[in-house]
Coordinates of C-alpha atoms in Angstrom, one line a residue:
Chain G
M23 CA 89.8 105.3 95.1
P24 CA 90.0 102.1 97.1
Y25 CA 93.3 101.0 98.6
K26 CA 94.4 97.4 98.8
F27 CA 94.6 96.1 102.4
P28 CA 97.4 95.7 103.5
S29 CA 99.6 97.9 101.3
E30 CA 101.9 100.9 101.4
D31 CA 99.1 103.1 100.0
W32 CA 96.6 101.8 102.5
I33 CA 98.7 102.4 105.5
K34 CA 99.4 106.0 104.3
E35 CA 95.7 106.6 104.1
Y36 CA 95.3 105.0 107.5
Q37 CA 97.9 107.4 109.0
K38 CA 96.0 110.3 107.6
A39 CA 92.8 109.0 109.1
I40 CA 94.4 108.6 112.5
N41 CA 95.9 112.1 112.4
T42 CA 92.7 113.8 111.4
S43 CA 90.6 112.0 114.0
E44 CA 89.5 114.3 116.8
D45 CA 88.4 111.3 118.9
Y46 CA 91.8 109.6 118.7
K47 CA 93.6 112.8 119.4
Q48 CA 91.7 113.0 122.6
S49 CA 91.7 109.4 123.7
G50 CA 95.3 108.8 122.8
A51 CA 96.5 112.2 124.1
T52 CA 98.5 110.8 127.0
W53 CA 99.8 107.7 125.2
T54 CA 103.5 107.4 125.6
A55 CA 103.8 103.6 125.9
G56 CA 105.4 103.2 122.4
S57 CA 104.5 101.6 119.1
V58 CA 101.7 99.2 118.4
C59 CA 102.0 96.6 115.6
L60 CA 99.0 95.0 114.0
V61 CA 100.1 91.7 112.5
V62 CA 98.1 90.1 109.6
T63 CA 99.1 86.4 109.6
A64 CA 100.1 84.8 106.3
N65 CA 97.3 83.7 104.1
P66 CA 98.5 82.6 100.6
S67 CA 94.9 82.2 99.4
V68 CA 94.5 86.0 99.5
G69 CA 98.1 86.7 98.4
I70 CA 99.7 87.3 101.8
E71 CA 102.6 84.9 101.6
K72 CA 104.2 85.9 104.9
D73 CA 103.0 87.5 108.2
V74 CA 103.0 91.2 107.7
G75 CA 102.9 93.9 110.4
I76 CA 101.5 97.4 110.3
W77 CA 103.8 99.4 112.6
L78 CA 102.1 102.4 114.2
G79 CA 104.5 104.8 115.9
L80 CA 102.0 106.4 118.2
H81 CA 102.8 109.2 120.6
K82 CA 100.4 111.5 122.4
G83 CA 97.5 111.1 120.1
V84 CA 99.5 111.3 116.9
C85 CA 100.7 108.6 114.5
E86 CA 104.2 109.8 113.9
E87 CA 105.3 106.9 111.8
I88 CA 103.6 104.1 109.9
K89 CA 105.3 101.2 108.0
L90 CA 104.8 97.7 106.8
V91 CA 107.3 95.4 108.6
P92 CA 108.1 91.6 108.6
L93 CA 107.1 89.6 111.7
E94 CA 110.6 89.6 113.2
E95 CA 110.5 93.4 113.4
A96 CA 106.8 93.5 114.3
Q97 CA 107.5 91.5 117.4
K98 CA 109.9 94.2 118.7
A99 CA 106.9 96.5 119.2
P100 CA 105.8 96.9 122.9
F101 CA 102.3 96.0 121.8
V102 CA 101.5 93.5 119.1
I103 CA 98.0 92.5 118.1
M104 CA 97.8 89.5 115.8
G105 CA 95.1 88.0 113.8
D106 CA 94.3 86.3 110.5
Y107 CA 93.2 88.2 107.4
S108 CA 89.5 87.5 107.8
R109 CA 89.6 88.9 111.4
W110 CA 91.3 92.1 110.3
K111 CA 88.9 92.4 107.5
Q112 CA 86.0 92.3 110.0
V113 CA 87.9 94.9 112.2
V114 CA 88.4 97.2 109.2
L115 CA 84.8 96.9 108.2
G116 CA 83.8 97.7 111.7
E117 CA 82.2 94.3 112.2
L118 CA 84.5 93.2 115.0
D119 CA 85.3 95.4 118.0
P120 CA 89.0 94.9 118.8
V121 CA 88.3 94.5 122.5
Q122 CA 85.7 91.8 121.9
G123 CA 88.0 90.2 119.4
M124 CA 90.8 89.9 121.9
M125 CA 88.4 88.6 124.6
Q126 CA 87.1 86.0 122.2
G127 CA 90.7 84.9 121.2
K128 CA 90.1 86.0 117.6
L129 CA 92.9 88.6 118.0
K130 CA 95.9 87.8 120.1
L131 CA 97.5 90.5 122.2
K132 CA 101.1 90.7 123.4
G133 CA 102.1 93.6 125.6
D134 CA 101.3 95.2 128.9
L135 CA 97.7 94.6 129.7
P136 CA 97.3 97.2 132.4
T137 CA 98.3 99.8 129.8
I138 CA 96.0 98.5 127.2
V139 CA 93.1 98.5 129.6
R140 CA 93.8 102.1 130.4
Y141 CA 93.5 102.9 126.7
V142 CA 90.6 100.8 125.6
R143 CA 88.8 103.9 124.2
A144 CA 91.9 104.8 122.2
S145 CA 92.2 101.4 120.7
Q146 CA 88.6 101.5 119.6
D147 CA 89.1 105.0 118.1
L148 CA 92.2 103.7 116.2
V149 CA 90.1 100.9 114.7
Q150 CA 87.4 103.4 113.9
C151 CA 90.0 105.3 111.8
A152 CA 90.8 102.1 109.8
S153 CA 87.1 101.8 108.8
K154 CA 87.3 105.3 107.3
V155 CA 89.9 104.2 104.8
D156 CA 88.4 103.3 101.4
T157 CA 89.5 99.7 101.3
Q158 CA 89.8 97.0 98.7
F159 CA 90.1 93.6 100.2
M160 CA 92.4 91.1 98.5
D161 CA 89.8 88.3 98.6
E162 CA 87.1 90.4 96.8
Chain T
M23 CA 105.6 84.8 143.6
A24 CA 101.9 84.4 142.8
E25 CA 101.0 81.2 141.0
I26 CA 98.5 81.6 138.2
T27 CA 97.4 78.6 136.1
I28 CA 95.1 78.6 133.1
L29 CA 93.4 75.2 132.7
K30 CA 93.9 73.7 129.2
E31 CA 90.2 74.1 128.4
A32 CA 90.4 77.9 128.9
N33 CA 93.7 78.4 127.0
E34 CA 91.9 79.4 123.8
I35 CA 89.5 81.8 125.6
G36 CA 90.9 85.3 125.1
L37 CA 89.2 86.7 128.2
A38 CA 90.8 84.0 130.4
V39 CA 94.3 84.7 129.0
M40 CA 93.7 88.5 129.3
L41 CA 92.5 88.3 132.9
S42 CA 95.4 86.1 134.0
D43 CA 97.9 88.3 132.2
L44 CA 96.3 91.4 133.7
I45 CA 96.5 90.0 137.2
R46 CA 100.1 88.7 136.7
Q47 CA 101.3 92.1 135.3
N48 CA 99.4 94.0 138.0
L49 CA 101.1 92.0 140.7
D50 CA 104.5 92.5 139.1
Q51 CA 104.0 96.3 138.9
A52 CA 102.4 96.7 142.3
P53 CA 103.9 94.0 144.6
E54 CA 101.9 95.3 147.5
K55 CA 98.9 93.6 145.9
I56 CA 100.5 90.1 146.4
K57 CA 99.4 90.1 150.0
L58 CA 95.8 90.7 148.9
F59 CA 96.0 88.1 146.2
S60 CA 97.3 85.5 148.7
S61 CA 94.6 86.2 151.2
L62 CA 91.8 85.6 148.6
D63 CA 89.8 82.4 149.0
A64 CA 86.9 82.6 146.6
K65 CA 85.3 81.4 143.4
V66 CA 84.5 84.2 141.0
L67 CA 82.6 83.8 137.7
I68 CA 82.9 86.5 135.1
E69 CA 80.4 86.5 132.3
A70 CA 80.8 88.7 129.2
R71 CA 77.3 88.4 127.9
D72 CA 77.7 90.2 124.6
I73 CA 80.3 87.7 123.5
Q74 CA 78.8 84.8 125.5
I75 CA 82.0 83.9 127.3
T76 CA 82.4 82.8 130.9
V77 CA 85.6 82.5 132.8
G78 CA 86.0 81.1 136.3
L79 CA 88.6 82.4 138.7
E80 CA 89.4 80.3 141.7
F81 CA 91.6 81.9 144.3
K82 CA 92.8 79.4 146.9
Q83 CA 95.9 79.0 149.0
E84 CA 97.9 81.8 147.3
R85 CA 97.0 80.4 143.8
L86 CA 94.7 81.4 141.0
T87 CA 93.2 78.8 138.7
V88 CA 91.5 80.1 135.6
S89 CA 88.9 77.9 134.0
E90 CA 85.8 77.9 131.8
G91 CA 83.6 78.1 134.9
F92 CA 82.4 76.1 137.8
S93 CA 80.0 73.3 138.4
V94 CA 79.1 74.8 141.9
K95 CA 77.7 78.2 142.7
P96 CA 80.4 80.9 142.8
D97 CA 80.9 83.3 145.6
L98 CA 80.7 86.2 143.1
H99 CA 79.1 86.2 139.7
I100 CA 79.9 89.3 137.6
I101 CA 77.7 89.7 134.5
A102 CA 78.3 92.5 132.1
D103 CA 79.3 93.3 128.5
S104 CA 83.0 93.0 127.6
T105 CA 83.8 96.7 127.8
T106 CA 82.2 97.0 131.2
I107 CA 84.3 94.2 132.5
L108 CA 87.4 96.2 131.6
D109 CA 85.8 99.4 133.1
L110 CA 85.9 97.6 136.4
C111 CA 89.7 97.6 136.1
L112 CA 89.7 101.4 135.8
L113 CA 88.2 101.9 139.3
K114 CA 90.4 104.0 141.6
I115 CA 90.9 102.8 145.2
K116 CA 90.5 105.4 147.8
F117 CA 90.6 104.9 151.6
G118 CA 90.8 101.2 150.9
L119 CA 87.6 101.1 148.9
P120 CA 86.6 101.4 145.2
Y121 CA 86.0 105.1 144.4
F122 CA 82.8 105.9 142.5
F123 CA 83.1 109.7 142.5
D124 CA 85.2 110.2 139.4
G125 CA 84.4 109.6 135.7
A126 CA 85.3 105.9 135.7
G127 CA 83.7 105.2 139.0
F128 CA 80.5 107.0 138.1
K129 CA 80.2 105.1 134.8
V130 CA 80.5 101.8 136.7
L131 CA 78.0 102.9 139.4
K132 CA 75.5 104.0 136.6
K133 CA 75.8 100.6 135.0
L134 CA 75.2 98.9 138.3
L135 CA 72.1 100.9 138.9
A136 CA 70.8 100.2 135.4
R137 CA 71.6 96.5 135.9
E138 CA 73.9 96.6 132.9
L139 CA 76.4 95.3 135.4
I140 CA 75.1 92.6 137.7
I141 CA 77.2 91.4 140.6
K142 CA 75.6 88.4 142.3
G143 CA 76.9 87.9 145.9
L144 CA 77.9 91.6 146.1
L145 CA 76.5 92.1 149.6
R146 CA 77.4 88.7 151.0
H147 CA 80.9 88.7 149.7
F148 CA 81.6 92.5 149.7
P149 CA 85.1 92.2 151.3
T150 CA 86.0 89.7 148.5
L151 CA 84.7 92.1 145.9
V152 CA 86.8 94.9 147.3
K153 CA 90.0 92.8 147.3
L154 CA 89.2 91.6 143.7
T155 CA 88.7 95.2 142.6
K156 CA 92.1 96.2 144.1
I157 CA 93.8 93.3 142.3
F158 CA 92.2 94.2 139.0
S159 CA 92.7 97.9 139.2
V160 CA 95.2 99.3 136.7
I161 CA 95.0 102.8 138.1
R162 CA 98.2 103.7 140.0
D163 CA 98.3 106.4 142.6

């Protein structure tokens, strides 16, 4: 059954995918730098009226918490990756590597770069988990 | 305090913003690198060929200017895919030199030998490359 992206159901499936990923368990095993928030910017044409954040409470290779949050809360995360709906759609479909997306300016990153660089593999594995969720996109 | 400026034209290039943030945060977290930064006098071109993005770094008089590139030949020209460029930041420094005998170092060395990583000016500007690697390295002792 496909889950609408982004939605409460989708993020629950995403959390399951992260916590069953052997790759992420390994690449994120030493991550203690705090939460990461993926922000999908508002796009009324696909039904996203306000910026919405997917808050990932990550710790040592486990996603302990996942929730949808408004922008104000999202910005409190130590790491925030922001992009519009079409970019996240490409990411979820595995068409856009998050590192390439950040380097191209398609995704904007806020947070400690040296830490992100040390965990490039983990960020790629996290995204790989998103592509495992059976997803229904709001513009389809 | 190190002065880092991104030229207007490069402001929308993610790689330019990332590299300047990375250097700024590295200098904040490891102030001993400021001396190295200040001593650099070089033009470095970084080309991420998989995403067709080029960024110019000009170190001069204790300042760094980040641009879209140069009209003159740079001292160092680093060509690689985007992930490999970040791999360079994972090099450990041992005895004052980049260390190639661990996982991250060996990966970079292999890419150099396979020409997946090309560094033009490597021999001629080796001391500059070493300084640059130290400034970029995110590995703490």
